[in-house]
mmCIF file of C-alpha atoms and ligand atoms in Angstrom:
data_model
loop_
_atom_site.group_PDB
_atom_site.id
_atom_site.type_symbol
_atom_site.label_atom_id
_atom_site.label_comp_id
_atom_site.label_asym_id
_atom_site.label_seq_id
_atom_site.Cartn_x
_atom_site.Cartn_y
_atom_site.Cartn_z
ATOM 1 C CA MET A 977 -32.237 -16.940 23.528
ATOM 2 C CA SER A 978 -28.933 -17.370 25.315
ATOM 3 C CA SER A 979 -26.148 -15.026 24.448
ATOM 4 C CA GLU A 980 -24.348 -17.783 22.587
ATOM 5 C CA GLN A 981 -27.087 -18.540 20.586
ATOM 6 C CA GLN A 982 -27.576 -15.092 19.726
ATOM 7 C CA THR A 983 -23.866 -14.793 18.665
ATOM 8 C CA SER A 984 -24.125 -17.750 16.306
ATOM 9 C CA LEU A 985 -27.303 -16.138 14.620
ATOM 10 C CA GLN A 986 -25.431 -12.945 14.205
ATOM 11 C CA GLU A 987 -22.517 -14.839 12.654
ATOM 12 C CA LYS A 988 -24.849 -16.715 10.373
ATOM 13 C CA GLN A 989 -26.359 -13.356 9.203
ATOM 14 C CA PHE A 990 -22.890 -11.979 8.949
ATOM 15 C CA MET A 991 -21.769 -14.635 6.553
ATOM 16 C CA HIS A 992 -24.997 -14.527 4.759
ATOM 17 C CA LYS A 993 -24.163 -11.080 3.951
ATOM 18 C CA ILE A 994 -20.695 -11.695 2.786
ATOM 19 C CA LYS A 995 -21.878 -14.691 0.513
ATOM 20 C CA ALA A 996 -24.365 -12.238 -1.019
ATOM 21 C CA GLU A 997 -21.698 -9.740 -1.752
ATOM 22 C CA GLU A 998 -23.273 -7.176 0.445
ATOM 23 C CA LYS A 999 -21.003 -4.784 2.225
ATOM 24 C CA ILE A 1000 -20.496 -4.930 6.107
ATOM 25 C CA GLU A 1001 -20.912 -1.283 7.466
ATOM 26 C CA PRO A 1002 -19.580 0.090 10.466
ATOM 27 C CA LYS A 1003 -22.641 -0.267 12.563
ATOM 28 C CA ASP A 1004 -23.250 -3.895 11.623
ATOM 29 C CA TRP A 1005 -22.594 -6.854 13.801
ATOM 30 C CA MET A 1006 -19.202 -8.291 12.904
ATOM 31 C CA PRO A 1007 -17.134 -11.105 14.473
ATOM 32 C CA GLU A 1008 -14.250 -9.548 16.645
ATOM 33 C CA LYS A 1009 -11.686 -11.424 14.787
ATOM 34 C CA TYR A 1010 -13.000 -9.689 11.463
ATOM 35 C CA ARG A 1011 -12.913 -6.354 12.991
ATOM 36 C CA LYS A 1012 -9.161 -6.919 14.276
ATOM 37 C CA ASN A 1013 -7.927 -8.317 11.166
ATOM 38 C CA LEU A 1014 -9.484 -5.327 9.256
ATOM 39 C CA ILE A 1015 -7.934 -2.900 11.644
ATOM 40 C CA ARG A 1016 -4.582 -4.449 11.260
ATOM 41 C CA GLN A 1017 -4.868 -4.451 7.370
ATOM 42 C CA ILE A 1018 -6.273 -0.907 6.909
ATOM 43 C CA SER A 1019 -4.047 0.736 9.586
ATOM 44 C CA GLN A 1020 -1.041 -1.118 7.926
ATOM 45 C CA HIS A 1021 -1.938 0.185 4.512
ATOM 46 C CA ALA A 1022 -2.627 3.776 6.034
ATOM 47 C CA HIS A 1023 0.897 3.725 7.478
ATOM 48 C CA SER A 1024 2.540 2.534 4.242
ATOM 49 C CA GLU A 1025 0.858 5.328 2.455
ATOM 50 C CA VAL A 1026 2.258 7.984 4.768
ATOM 51 C CA ILE A 1027 5.843 6.482 5.209
ATOM 52 C CA GLY A 1028 6.052 5.839 1.455
ATOM 53 C CA MET A 1029 6.094 9.792 1.153
ATOM 54 C CA GLN A 1030 9.713 9.794 2.536
ATOM 55 C CA PRO A 1031 11.845 8.146 -0.153
ATOM 56 C CA GLU A 1032 10.253 10.459 -2.762
ATOM 57 C CA GLY A 1033 10.006 13.522 -0.711
ATOM 58 C CA ASN A 1034 13.933 13.316 -0.629
ATOM 59 C CA PHE A 1035 14.016 13.988 -4.338
ATOM 60 C CA LEU A 1036 11.822 17.114 -4.315
ATOM 61 C CA THR A 1037 14.874 19.452 -4.144
ATOM 62 C CA ARG A 1038 16.627 17.560 -6.590
ATOM 63 C CA ALA A 1039 13.839 17.220 -9.506
ATOM 64 C CA PRO A 1040 15.398 17.690 -12.539
ATOM 65 C CA SER A 1041 12.867 20.296 -13.694
ATOM 66 C CA LEU A 1042 10.136 22.511 -12.680
ATOM 67 C CA ARG A 1043 7.418 20.186 -14.383
ATOM 68 C CA ARG A 1044 8.991 17.189 -12.650
ATOM 69 C CA LYS A 1045 9.005 18.664 -9.585
ATOM 70 C CA ALA A 1046 5.374 19.802 -9.727
ATOM 71 C CA ILE A 1047 4.156 16.252 -10.571
ATOM 72 C CA LEU A 1048 6.378 14.712 -7.828
ATOM 73 C CA LEU A 1049 4.925 17.102 -5.335
ATOM 74 C CA SER A 1050 1.280 16.572 -6.188
ATOM 75 C CA LYS A 1051 1.837 12.603 -6.254
ATOM 76 C CA ILE A 1052 3.468 12.755 -2.795
ATOM 77 C CA GLN A 1053 0.411 14.855 -1.608
ATOM 78 C CA ASP A 1054 -1.870 12.383 -3.005
ATOM 79 C CA GLU A 1055 -0.290 9.565 -0.926
ATOM 80 C CA ALA A 1056 -1.011 11.844 2.211
ATOM 81 C CA GLY A 1057 -4.390 11.747 1.016
ATOM 82 C CA HIS A 1058 -4.435 8.115 0.889
ATOM 83 C CA GLY A 1059 -3.138 7.817 4.425
ATOM 84 C CA LEU A 1060 -6.106 10.102 5.632
ATOM 85 C CA TYR A 1061 -8.881 8.242 3.955
ATOM 86 C CA LEU A 1062 -7.478 4.960 5.388
ATOM 87 C CA TYR A 1063 -6.771 6.094 8.838
ATOM 88 C CA SER A 1064 -10.621 7.329 8.830
ATOM 89 C CA ALA A 1065 -11.881 3.950 7.444
ATOM 90 C CA ALA A 1066 -9.955 2.193 10.332
ATOM 91 C CA GLU A 1067 -11.356 4.677 12.749
ATOM 92 C CA THR A 1068 -14.915 3.618 11.857
ATOM 93 C CA LEU A 1069 -13.753 0.043 13.293
ATOM 94 C CA GLY A 1070 -13.338 1.746 16.844
ATOM 95 C CA ILE A 1071 -9.535 2.630 17.017
ATOM 96 C CA SER A 1072 -8.288 6.111 17.319
ATOM 97 C CA ARG A 1073 -5.803 7.757 15.084
ATOM 98 C CA ASP A 1074 -3.533 8.271 18.162
ATOM 99 C CA GLU A 1075 -3.403 4.560 19.014
ATOM 100 C CA MET A 1076 -2.678 3.855 15.338
ATOM 101 C CA ILE A 1077 0.116 6.375 15.266
ATOM 102 C CA GLU A 1078 1.560 5.078 18.575
ATOM 103 C CA ALA A 1079 1.478 1.541 17.242
ATOM 104 C CA LEU A 1080 3.642 2.707 14.078
ATOM 105 C CA GLN A 1081 6.121 4.811 15.877
ATOM 106 C CA SER A 1082 6.593 2.128 18.528
ATOM 107 C CA GLY A 1083 7.427 -0.414 15.801
ATOM 108 C CA ARG A 1084 4.296 -2.713 16.799
ATOM 109 C CA ALA A 1085 2.459 -1.980 13.508
ATOM 110 C CA LYS A 1086 3.961 -2.822 10.192
ATOM 111 C CA TYR A 1087 4.162 -0.935 6.885
ATOM 112 C CA ALA A 1088 5.182 -2.127 3.427
ATOM 113 C CA SER A 1089 8.796 -3.099 3.628
ATOM 114 C CA ILE A 1090 9.512 -1.676 0.154
ATOM 115 C CA PHE A 1091 9.756 1.975 1.803
ATOM 116 C CA ASN A 1092 12.812 0.726 3.777
ATOM 117 C CA TYR A 1093 14.936 0.423 0.617
ATOM 118 C CA PRO A 1094 16.728 3.597 -0.163
ATOM 119 C CA ALA A 1095 15.987 5.726 -3.027
ATOM 120 C CA LEU A 1096 19.442 6.604 -4.470
ATOM 121 C CA THR A 1097 18.981 8.352 -7.959
ATOM 122 C CA TRP A 1098 16.304 10.151 -9.830
ATOM 123 C CA ALA A 1099 15.635 6.991 -11.799
ATOM 124 C CA ASP A 1100 14.547 5.559 -8.672
ATOM 125 C CA MET A 1101 11.496 8.049 -8.760
ATOM 126 C CA GLY A 1102 10.488 6.468 -12.065
ATOM 127 C CA ALA A 1103 11.079 2.755 -10.751
ATOM 128 C CA ILE A 1104 8.862 3.575 -7.518
ATOM 129 C CA GLY A 1105 6.120 5.193 -9.393
ATOM 130 C CA TRP A 1106 6.060 2.572 -12.011
ATOM 131 C CA LEU A 1107 7.054 -0.608 -10.016
ATOM 132 C CA VAL A 1108 5.836 0.032 -6.483
ATOM 133 C CA ASP A 1109 2.652 2.094 -7.276
ATOM 134 C CA GLY A 1110 2.115 -0.346 -9.993
ATOM 135 C CA ALA A 1111 2.256 -3.373 -7.597
ATOM 136 C CA ALA A 1112 -0.073 -1.564 -5.202
ATOM 137 C CA ILE A 1113 -2.706 -0.839 -7.815
ATOM 138 C CA VAL A 1114 -2.865 -4.631 -8.678
ATOM 139 C CA ASN A 1115 -3.604 -5.140 -5.067
ATOM 140 C CA GLN A 1116 -5.835 -2.370 -4.587
ATOM 141 C CA VAL A 1117 -7.902 -3.047 -7.721
ATOM 142 C CA SER A 1118 -8.902 -6.249 -6.156
ATOM 143 C CA LEU A 1119 -9.484 -4.585 -2.875
ATOM 144 C CA GLN A 1120 -12.237 -2.399 -4.227
ATOM 145 C CA ARG A 1121 -14.347 -5.320 -3.828
ATOM 146 C CA THR A 1122 -13.396 -5.919 -0.290
ATOM 147 C CA SER A 1123 -16.250 -6.813 1.902
ATOM 148 C CA TYR A 1124 -15.994 -4.012 4.343
ATOM 149 C CA GLY A 1125 -17.592 -0.951 2.879
ATOM 150 C CA PRO A 1126 -15.626 2.140 4.183
ATOM 151 C CA TYR A 1127 -12.463 0.390 3.015
ATOM 152 C CA ALA A 1128 -13.622 -0.660 -0.329
ATOM 153 C CA ARG A 1129 -15.093 2.804 -1.175
ATOM 154 C CA GLY A 1130 -11.905 4.317 -0.042
ATOM 155 C CA MET A 1131 -10.092 1.964 -2.696
ATOM 156 C CA ILE A 1132 -12.261 3.081 -5.531
ATOM 157 C CA ARG A 1133 -10.935 6.684 -4.989
ATOM 158 C CA ILE A 1134 -7.340 5.730 -4.328
ATOM 159 C CA CYS A 1135 -7.031 3.412 -7.521
ATOM 160 C CA LYS A 1136 -7.978 6.497 -9.690
ATOM 161 C CA GLU A 1137 -5.001 8.395 -8.301
ATOM 162 C CA GLU A 1138 -2.451 5.446 -8.169
ATOM 163 C CA SER A 1139 -2.824 4.901 -12.005
ATOM 164 C CA PHE A 1140 -1.633 8.428 -12.533
ATOM 165 C CA HIS A 1141 1.446 7.773 -10.184
ATOM 166 C CA GLN A 1142 2.256 4.703 -12.060
ATOM 167 C CA ARG A 1143 2.213 6.537 -15.356
ATOM 168 C CA GLN A 1144 4.168 9.298 -14.146
ATOM 169 C CA GLY A 1145 6.713 6.744 -13.000
ATOM 170 C CA TYR A 1146 6.796 4.982 -16.321
ATOM 171 C CA ASP A 1147 7.146 8.332 -18.057
ATOM 172 C CA ILE A 1148 10.324 9.153 -16.135
ATOM 173 C CA MET A 1149 11.634 5.581 -17.082
ATOM 174 C CA LEU A 1150 10.776 6.306 -20.753
ATOM 175 C CA THR A 1151 12.584 9.795 -20.779
ATOM 176 C CA LEU A 1152 15.493 8.017 -19.284
ATOM 177 C CA VAL A 1153 16.025 5.037 -21.634
ATOM 178 C CA ASN A 1154 15.715 7.340 -24.736
ATOM 179 C CA GLY A 1155 18.470 9.775 -23.166
ATOM 180 C CA SER A 1156 22.135 9.298 -23.208
ATOM 181 C CA PRO A 1157 23.767 5.793 -22.152
ATOM 182 C CA GLU A 1158 24.323 6.877 -18.679
ATOM 183 C CA GLN A 1159 20.620 7.881 -18.232
ATOM 184 C CA LYS A 1160 19.688 4.347 -19.552
ATOM 185 C CA ALA A 1161 22.110 2.748 -17.292
ATOM 186 C CA MET A 1162 20.550 4.699 -14.287
ATOM 187 C CA ALA A 1163 17.215 3.355 -15.395
ATOM 188 C CA GLN A 1164 18.289 -0.382 -15.580
ATOM 189 C CA ASP A 1165 20.181 0.025 -12.271
ATOM 190 C CA SER A 1166 16.862 1.089 -10.824
ATOM 191 C CA LEU A 1167 14.792 -1.461 -12.291
ATOM 192 C CA ASN A 1168 17.449 -4.154 -11.039
ATOM 193 C CA ARG A 1169 17.090 -2.611 -7.592
ATOM 194 C CA PHE A 1170 13.181 -2.283 -7.418
ATOM 195 C CA TYR A 1171 11.963 -5.456 -9.223
ATOM 196 C CA TRP A 1172 12.400 -7.960 -6.634
ATOM 197 C CA PRO A 1173 11.327 -5.989 -3.564
ATOM 198 C CA ALA A 1174 8.255 -4.912 -5.754
ATOM 199 C CA LEU A 1175 7.328 -8.698 -6.110
ATOM 200 C CA MET A 1176 7.944 -9.019 -2.372
ATOM 201 C CA MET A 1177 5.239 -6.554 -1.745
ATOM 202 C CA PHE A 1178 2.443 -9.233 -2.372
ATOM 203 C CA GLY A 1179 3.501 -11.065 0.710
ATOM 204 C CA PRO A 1180 4.676 -14.690 1.440
ATOM 205 C CA HIS A 1181 3.470 -17.610 -0.611
ATOM 206 C CA ASP A 1182 -0.082 -18.501 -0.073
ATOM 207 C CA SER A 1183 0.997 -21.694 1.705
ATOM 208 C CA GLU A 1184 2.992 -19.610 4.139
ATOM 209 C CA SER A 1185 0.638 -16.778 4.686
ATOM 210 C CA ALA A 1186 -0.776 -16.552 8.389
ATOM 211 C CA HIS A 1187 -3.813 -14.280 7.490
ATOM 212 C CA SER A 1188 -4.940 -15.342 4.037
ATOM 213 C CA ALA A 1189 -7.434 -18.314 4.304
ATOM 214 C CA LYS A 1190 -9.701 -16.566 6.817
ATOM 215 C CA SER A 1191 -9.209 -13.229 4.900
ATOM 216 C CA MET A 1192 -10.342 -14.884 1.719
ATOM 217 C CA GLU A 1193 -13.336 -16.484 3.424
ATOM 218 C CA TRP A 1194 -14.374 -13.246 4.808
ATOM 219 C CA LYS A 1195 -13.749 -11.557 1.537
ATOM 220 C CA ILE A 1196 -11.370 -9.021 2.987
ATOM 221 C CA LYS A 1197 -8.971 -10.241 0.403
ATOM 222 C CA ARG A 1198 -10.528 -11.225 -3.104
ATOM 223 C CA GLU A 1199 -7.417 -12.783 -4.538
ATOM 224 C CA THR A 1200 -4.371 -14.545 -3.203
ATOM 225 C CA ASN A 1201 -0.972 -13.332 -2.848
ATOM 226 C CA ASP A 1202 0.312 -15.560 -5.697
ATOM 227 C CA ASP A 1203 -2.476 -14.887 -8.069
ATOM 228 C CA LEU A 1204 -1.892 -11.012 -7.503
ATOM 229 C CA ARG A 1205 1.849 -11.419 -7.846
ATOM 230 C CA GLN A 1206 1.334 -13.312 -11.066
ATOM 231 C CA LYS A 1207 -0.706 -10.602 -12.485
ATOM 232 C CA PHE A 1208 1.988 -8.140 -11.694
ATOM 233 C CA ILE A 1209 4.826 -10.239 -13.227
ATOM 234 C CA ASP A 1210 2.785 -10.682 -16.527
ATOM 235 C CA GLN A 1211 2.106 -7.110 -17.117
ATOM 236 C CA THR A 1212 5.574 -5.963 -16.054
ATOM 237 C CA ALA A 1213 7.398 -8.116 -18.575
ATOM 238 C CA SER A 1214 6.012 -6.395 -21.720
ATOM 239 C CA GLN A 1215 6.588 -3.092 -19.979
ATOM 240 C CA ILE A 1216 10.239 -3.792 -19.472
ATOM 241 C CA GLU A 1217 10.568 -5.059 -22.977
ATOM 242 C CA PHE A 1218 8.968 -1.503 -24.436
ATOM 243 C CA LEU A 1219 11.456 0.299 -22.357
ATOM 244 C CA GLY A 1220 14.204 -1.731 -23.969
ATOM 245 C CA LEU A 1221 15.652 -2.767 -20.745
ATOM 246 C CA GLU A 1222 17.226 -6.039 -19.475
ATOM 247 C CA HIS A 1223 14.714 -8.222 -17.390
ATOM 248 C CA PRO A 1224 16.167 -8.780 -13.768
ATOM 249 C CA ASP A 1225 14.707 -12.129 -13.508
ATOM 250 C CA LYS A 1226 16.967 -14.292 -15.630
ATOM 251 C CA GLU A 1227 14.639 -17.289 -15.304
ATOM 252 C CA LEU A 1228 11.607 -15.584 -16.479
ATOM 253 C CA LYS A 1229 9.978 -17.558 -19.347
ATOM 254 C CA TRP A 1230 6.655 -17.448 -20.965
ATOM 255 C CA ASN A 1231 4.476 -20.749 -20.320
ATOM 256 C CA GLU A 1232 2.174 -21.411 -22.957
ATOM 257 C CA GLU A 1233 0.268 -23.875 -21.206
ATOM 258 C CA ARG A 1234 -0.459 -21.885 -18.121
ATOM 259 C CA GLY A 1235 -0.922 -18.823 -20.081
ATOM 260 C CA HIS A 1236 1.489 -16.888 -17.760
ATOM 261 C CA TYR A 1237 5.244 -16.117 -17.082
ATOM 262 C CA ASP A 1238 7.270 -18.505 -15.145
ATOM 263 C CA SER A 1239 9.736 -16.712 -13.028
ATOM 264 C CA GLY A 1240 12.634 -17.110 -10.536
ATOM 265 C CA GLU A 1241 12.341 -17.510 -6.751
ATOM 266 C CA ILE A 1242 12.272 -14.380 -4.709
ATOM 267 C CA ASP A 1243 14.949 -14.225 -2.005
ATOM 268 C CA TRP A 1244 12.932 -14.848 1.216
ATOM 269 C CA ASP A 1245 15.706 -14.372 3.556
ATOM 270 C CA GLU A 1246 16.064 -10.693 2.376
ATOM 271 C CA PHE A 1247 11.993 -10.471 2.503
ATOM 272 C CA HIS A 1248 11.910 -11.643 6.197
ATOM 273 C CA ASN A 1249 15.048 -9.678 6.972
ATOM 274 C CA VAL A 1250 13.583 -6.366 6.072
ATOM 275 C CA ILE A 1251 10.306 -7.109 7.644
ATOM 276 C CA ALA A 1252 12.209 -7.730 11.005
ATOM 277 C CA GLY A 1253 13.516 -4.287 10.888
ATOM 278 C CA ASN A 1254 16.998 -4.860 9.291
ATOM 279 C CA GLY A 1255 16.397 -3.070 6.013
ATOM 280 C CA HIS A 1256 18.592 -0.214 4.904
ATOM 281 C CA CYS A 1257 16.210 2.527 6.402
ATOM 282 C CA ASN A 1258 13.739 0.986 8.846
ATOM 283 C CA ARG A 1259 14.986 3.170 11.520
ATOM 284 C CA GLN A 1260 15.536 6.460 9.516
ATOM 285 C CA ARG A 1261 11.916 6.213 8.246
ATOM 286 C CA LEU A 1262 10.363 5.731 11.816
ATOM 287 C CA GLU A 1263 12.704 8.492 13.274
ATOM 288 C CA HIS A 1264 11.731 10.763 10.613
ATOM 289 C CA HIS A 1265 8.036 10.197 11.063
ATOM 290 C CA ILE A 1266 8.489 10.856 14.937
ATOM 291 C CA LYS A 1267 10.157 14.192 14.437
ATOM 292 C CA ALA A 1268 7.513 15.353 11.778
ATOM 293 C CA HIS A 1269 4.826 14.291 13.935
ATOM 294 C CA GLU A 1270 6.272 16.263 17.049
ATOM 295 C CA GLU A 1271 7.205 19.244 14.876
ATOM 296 C CA GLY A 1272 3.448 19.345 13.744
ATOM 297 C CA ALA A 1273 1.932 19.167 17.172
ATOM 298 C CA TRP A 1274 1.199 23.041 17.265
ATOM 299 C CA VAL A 1275 -0.841 22.613 13.938
ATOM 300 C CA ARG A 1276 -2.995 19.993 15.866
ATOM 301 C CA GLU A 1277 -3.156 22.085 18.887
ATOM 302 C CA ALA A 1278 -4.125 25.118 16.921
ATOM 303 C CA LEU A 1279 -6.934 23.107 15.054
ATOM 304 C CA VAL A 1280 -8.285 22.050 18.400
ATOM 305 C CA ALA A 1281 -8.198 25.331 19.962
ATOM 306 C CA TYR A 1282 -9.990 26.906 16.807
ATOM 307 C CA ASN A 1283 -12.757 24.135 16.990
ATOM 308 C CA ALA A 1284 -13.423 24.929 20.489
ATOM 309 C CA LYS A 1285 -13.681 28.497 19.905
ATOM 310 C CA LYS A 1286 -16.060 28.034 17.002
ATOM 311 C CA GLN A 1287 -18.265 25.590 19.208
ATOM 312 C CA ALA A 1288 -18.242 28.140 21.982
ATOM 313 C CA LYS A 1289 -19.496 30.950 19.754
ATOM 314 C CA GLN A 1290 -22.158 28.543 18.281
ATOM 315 C CA THR A 1291 -23.584 27.556 21.613
ATOM 316 C CA GLU A 1292 -23.377 31.356 22.607
ATOM 317 C CA ALA A 1293 -25.470 32.301 19.666
ATOM 318 C CA ALA A 1294 -27.823 29.426 20.243
HETATM 319 FE FE1 FE2 B 1238 -1.235 5.636 -2.485
HETATM 320 FE FE1 FE2 B 1239 0.760 6.037 -5.294
#
């Protein structure tokens, strides 16, 4: 068999597995583009979890009570954990953690643009948990069925924690809307600022998405950007109503025939602008990551030294 024939046979077997809903595992043969596509998506996802800790981390010292502080702290720690699972999942595809971090810090790799918006008030801790983690869940629930085994399994665990994140955010909003008029106004302002960027988290329209078609065929993605966004729009409408807040989308209207809400158009210029690195906090987020990474170098060095010592002892004992 020529190597070309072999590749096409392997490709056939690969597609057969995908169609049969079997998971692709790290040691299985996979097309190079599938591998690259996954590395891009999983590492981007990992970076988002880690960079996403920053806007909330800023509010740890300003939480209004000990209880709120403890909740926010554990939520942020969860996000660090999500980053770790995802970096590990990406490593099974043959890229190192150092390479991924380098790609992030040099600006080659992307992370979710939503984290380039500033968190201005305590109400933003509510809006972020409710809307940003909420949008992430819609996406991640569908990724539990993604075709790459380690990614799918990571998502199952992550989703359990994300639903707690969303509830804690919504709980902050509920408390604020039932508080003073100033607190309710703060909640409204947060909703106004985070609603549209949350919709942007689902990415460009399907017709404009560069990675969509192939990702759907390989079952890396299980639902399209627009379908997922629609789900989020539908579920959020009643949540806004329950809070007694005004909906930021003035064109939002229930469409009986479709069984979904029709909505206004996203400001795509803003979307592309933030992706291009011109968001409020793009530079600040990366600078902070680099600083924290450098300051943590001693921890990594100590770990390596400890492991070397342990190993030396074991070899000696053997
Ligand atoms: Fe997360
Ligand atoms: Fe989260």
